[in-house]
C-alpha positions as a Python dict, from the first residue, in 0.01 Angstrom:
ca = {
    (1, 'M'): (0, 0, 0),
    (2, 'S'): (-11, -358, 1),
    (3, 'E'): (-319, -412, -168),
    (4, 'I'): (-108, -211, -496),
    (5, 'A'): (249, -395, -391),
    (6, 'Q'): (18, -718, -436),
    (7, 'H'): (-43, -665, -762),
    (8, 'L'): (217, -439, -842),
    (9, 'P'): (339, -707, -1198),
    (10, 'Q'): (-57, -632, -1294),
    (11, 'V'): (48, -269, -1266),
    (12, 'V'): (311, -274, -1473),
    (13, 'A'): (147, -491, -1747),
    (14, 'A'): (-114, -253, -1771),
    (15, 'Y'): (159, 16, -1792),
    (16, 'L'): (343, -157, -2060),
    (17, 'V'): (52, -342, -2311),
    (18, 'Y'): (-63, 97, -2262),
    (19, 'L'): (340, 237, -2379),
    (20, 'F'): (314, 0, -2630),
    (21, 'A'): (-77, 127, -2804),
    (22, 'V'): (-2, 486, -2770),
    (23, 'M'): (403, 479, -2962),
    (24, 'S'): (242, 248, -3216),
    (25, 'P'): (156, 466, -3572),
    (26, 'G'): (-254, 458, -3560),
    (27, 'P'): (-451, 777, -3655),
    (28, 'A'): (-368, 981, -3353),
    (29, 'V'): (-14, 912, -3412),
    (30, 'M'): (-52, 1028, -3793),
    (31, 'A'): (-237, 1330, -3704),
    (32, 'I'): (49, 1494, -3420),
    (33, 'V'): (321, 1436, -3685),
    (34, 'S'): (155, 1548, -4033),
    (35, 'T'): (72, 1798, -3798),
    (36, 'S'): (366, 1923, -3601),
    (37, 'I'): (619, 1917, -3946),
    (38, 'A'): (340, 2107, -4120),
    (39, 'E'): (242, 2331, -3886),
    (40, 'G'): (458, 2384, -3638),
    (41, 'R'): (523, 2308, -3282),
    (42, 'R'): (242, 2471, -3096),
    (43, 'S'): (-33, 2389, -3356),
    (44, 'G'): (139, 2001, -3294),
    (45, 'L'): (137, 2005, -2930),
    (46, 'A'): (-299, 2188, -2960),
    (47, 'M'): (-351, 1856, -3154),
    (48, 'A'): (-126, 1640, -2911),
    (49, 'A'): (-345, 1755, -2653),
    (50, 'G'): (-691, 1748, -2779),
    (51, 'V'): (-564, 1377, -2836),
    (52, 'F'): (-497, 1333, -2479),
    (53, 'A'): (-841, 1514, -2387),
    (54, 'G'): (-1014, 1182, -2574),
    (55, 'S'): (-789, 945, -2443),
    (56, 'F'): (-886, 1129, -2097),
    (57, 'T'): (-1270, 1065, -2191),
    (58, 'W'): (-1212, 671, -2281),
    (59, 'A'): (-1047, 616, -2004),
    (60, 'M'): (-1285, 786, -1717),
    (61, 'A'): (-1580, 654, -1909),
    (62, 'A'): (-1416, 283, -1916),
    (63, 'S'): (-1334, 344, -1503),
    (64, 'I'): (-1643, 421, -1453),
    (65, 'G'): (-1765, 88, -1654),
    (66, 'L'): (-1948, 290, -1946),
    (67, 'A'): (-1840, 34, -2178),
    (68, 'T'): (-2041, -213, -2038),
    (69, 'V'): (-2358, 71, -2156),
    (70, 'L'): (-2206, 124, -2455),
    (71, 'T'): (-2190, -242, -2561),
    (72, 'H'): (-2546, -336, -2512),
    (73, 'Y'): (-2597, -27, -2686),
    (74, 'A'): (-2435, -185, -2998),
    (75, 'G'): (-2634, 142, -3233),
    (76, 'V'): (-2399, 389, -3010),
    (77, 'L'): (-2069, 259, -3105),
    (78, 'H'): (-2176, 187, -3481),
    (79, 'A'): (-2259, 539, -3517),
    (80, 'V'): (-1941, 617, -3321),
    (81, 'K'): (-1764, 336, -3585),
    (82, 'I'): (-1941, 496, -3866),
    (83, 'A'): (-1890, 894, -3808),
    (84, 'G'): (-1495, 786, -3684),
    (85, 'G'): (-1447, 639, -4010),
    (86, 'L'): (-1604, 894, -4264),
    (87, 'Y'): (-1367, 1150, -4052),
    (88, 'L'): (-1036, 968, -4109),
    (89, 'L'): (-1127, 925, -4507),
    (90, 'Y'): (-1173, 1300, -4484),
    (91, 'L'): (-833, 1345, -4340),
    (92, 'A'): (-669, 1082, -4596),
    (93, 'Y'): (-868, 1329, -4879),
    (94, 'K'): (-709, 1653, -4757),
    (95, 'A'): (-369, 1453, -4755),
    (96, 'L'): (-426, 1329, -5087),
    (97, 'R'): (-536, 1618, -5271),
    (98, 'S'): (-209, 1821, -5098),
    (99, 'A'): (24, 1549, -5237),
    (100, 'S'): (-125, 1607, -5572),
    (101, 'R'): (-38, 1983, -5563),
    (102, 'P'): (332, 2023, -5749),
    (103, 'D'): (562, 2176, -5513),
    (104, 'S'): (619, 2485, -5738),
    (105, 'A'): (679, 2850, -5606),
    (106, 'R'): (341, 3043, -5665),
    (107, 'H'): (182, 2729, -5485),
    (108, 'L'): (459, 2759, -5141),
    (109, 'A'): (390, 3080, -5117),
    (110, 'A'): (38, 3039, -5136),
    (111, 'A'): (-2, 2739, -4876),
    (112, 'E'): (239, 2951, -4688),
    (113, 'A'): (14, 3280, -4671),
    (114, 'A'): (-297, 3082, -4615),
    (115, 'P'): (-458, 3177, -4211),
    (116, 'A'): (-332, 2944, -4034),
    (117, 'R'): (-576, 2685, -3861),
    (118, 'S'): (-651, 2799, -3501),
    (119, 'L'): (-538, 2623, -3195),
    (120, 'R'): (-877, 2593, -3042),
    (121, 'R'): (-960, 2403, -3386),
    (122, 'T'): (-651, 2186, -3417),
    (123, 'F'): (-780, 2085, -3044),
    (124, 'L'): (-1110, 1971, -3133),
    (125, 'L'): (-955, 1784, -3391),
    (126, 'G'): (-751, 1571, -3244),
    (127, 'Y'): (-1003, 1540, -2960),
    (128, 'A'): (-1281, 1405, -3256),
    (129, 'I'): (-999, 1214, -3396),
    (130, 'H'): (-928, 977, -3039),
    (131, 'L'): (-1318, 1049, -2947),
    (132, 'T'): (-1501, 906, -3254),
    (133, 'N'): (-1260, 588, -3280),
    (134, 'P'): (-1429, 324, -3052),
    (135, 'K'): (-1092, 71, -3016),
    (136, 'A'): (-998, 356, -2779),
    (137, 'I'): (-1238, 232, -2504),
    (138, 'F'): (-1227, -112, -2532),
    (139, 'A'): (-798, -41, -2539),
    (140, 'W'): (-880, 127, -2130),
    (141, 'V'): (-1116, -187, -2118),
    (142, 'A'): (-841, -405, -2164),
    (143, 'I'): (-557, -213, -1996),
    (144, 'I'): (-833, -152, -1662),
    (145, 'S'): (-928, -580, -1698),
    (146, 'L'): (-502, -639, -1694),
    (147, 'G'): (-427, -417, -1459),
    (148, 'L'): (-741, -414, -1180),
    (149, 'P'): (-851, -724, -1012),
    (150, 'D'): (-1202, -740, -907),
    (151, 'G'): (-1298, -512, -580),
    (152, 'A'): (-974, -320, -612),
    (153, 'S'): (-989, -9, -455),
    (154, 'A'): (-996, 322, -578),
    (155, 'Q'): (-607, 410, -479),
    (156, 'A'): (-534, 113, -731),
    (157, 'V'): (-812, 265, -984),
    (158, 'A'): (-582, 579, -969),
    (159, 'L'): (-263, 446, -1031),
    (160, 'V'): (-319, 228, -1307),
    (161, 'V'): (-540, 499, -1451),
    (162, 'G'): (-320, 831, -1407),
    (163, 'G'): (14, 628, -1466),
    (164, 'C'): (-122, 577, -1827),
    (165, 'L'): (-285, 914, -1889),
    (166, 'L'): (117, 1033, -1734),
    (167, 'T'): (228, 773, -1984),
    (168, 'G'): (-34, 884, -2313),
    (169, 'L'): (83, 1285, -2236),
    (170, 'T'): (441, 1222, -2236),
    (171, 'V'): (466, 1019, -2557),
    (172, 'F'): (206, 1267, -2756),
    (173, 'T'): (332, 1568, -2628),
    (174, 'S'): (748, 1411, -2757),
    (175, 'Y'): (585, 1317, -3091),
    (176, 'A'): (468, 1720, -3114),
    (177, 'V'): (806, 1809, -3001),
    (178, 'L'): (1029, 1567, -3205),
    (179, 'F'): (907, 1620, -3509),
    (180, 'S'): (837, 1966, -3552),
    (181, 'T'): (1215, 2062, -3515),
    (182, 'G'): (1418, 2249, -3795),
    (183, 'P'): (1500, 1888, -3947),
    (184, 'A'): (1206, 1752, -3893),
    (185, 'F'): (1039, 2067, -4132),
    (186, 'R'): (1285, 2085, -4364),
    (187, 'A'): (1218, 1718, -4462),
    (188, 'Y'): (898, 1770, -4486),
    (189, 'R'): (950, 2086, -4748),
    (190, 'A'): (1164, 1879, -4930),
    (191, 'A'): (945, 1559, -4968),
    (192, 'R'): (615, 1715, -4907),
    (193, 'R'): (436, 1531, -5158),
    (194, 'G'): (541, 1173, -5082),
    (195, 'I'): (461, 1222, -4705),
    (196, 'D'): (173, 1385, -4724),
    (197, 'A'): (25, 1111, -4996),
    (198, 'T'): (187, 870, -4740),
    (199, 'M'): (-57, 1028, -4443),
    (200, 'G'): (-358, 1030, -4695),
    (201, 'V'): (-274, 583, -4762),
    (202, 'M'): (-249, 562, -4393),
    (203, 'F'): (-563, 777, -4305),
    (204, 'A'): (-782, 604, -4560),
    (205, 'A'): (-647, 277, -4428),
    (206, 'A'): (-719, 360, -4076),
    (207, 'G'): (-1086, 495, -4174),
    (208, 'I'): (-1167, 148, -4399),
    (209, 'K'): (-1097, -91, -4124),
    (210, 'L'): (-1252, 120, -3870),
    (211, 'L'): (-1533, 95, -4079),
    (212, 'T'): (-1582, -223, -4184),
    (213, 'T'): (-1411, -391, -3851),
    (214, 'R'): (-1681, -629, -3627),
    (215, 'F'): (-1682, -491, -3298),
}
């Protein structure tokens, strides 16, 4: 406990950095928000759980030093970056295609009659979105480097990583709950095409940025 108390300012700084990172409107947050308002709370929570699982995977990788290995194998990161960028562009295409469809009664009836995406598939989509973003692992490396001194104990590592993961889970599920309320759904129905177009542009921008950014 004395070691943790000694480095408490670093731990708090790591928490604040991670809180800001997970609350920023990146691809994962956009996916949770769009799924929640369009498909409801259960689907939104499934997406949030998938995103959290991706964050957990990168957190464990950073904790055991896998980031160093990946850095030395640039080809692996390059492949992950391309896969993530192309996937975001695919999501942009789907959102923009939805935005191009008019809000006719026939279209709305067809959309409501369409089979719902399974919760398992929604979870895997959230996991894929976060896992194919190599920036996530570098964010975790930065957080661990900021919050932990060299030679930190396993207890200190668990405090930083566990605290950040709990923060991420809280934020992701809060987004799902907030944007799956009745007012949010009615707002989406009233401005569906504009919201889908905005989401499409944001997904496209994120995908292009991921494909063109050098690590």
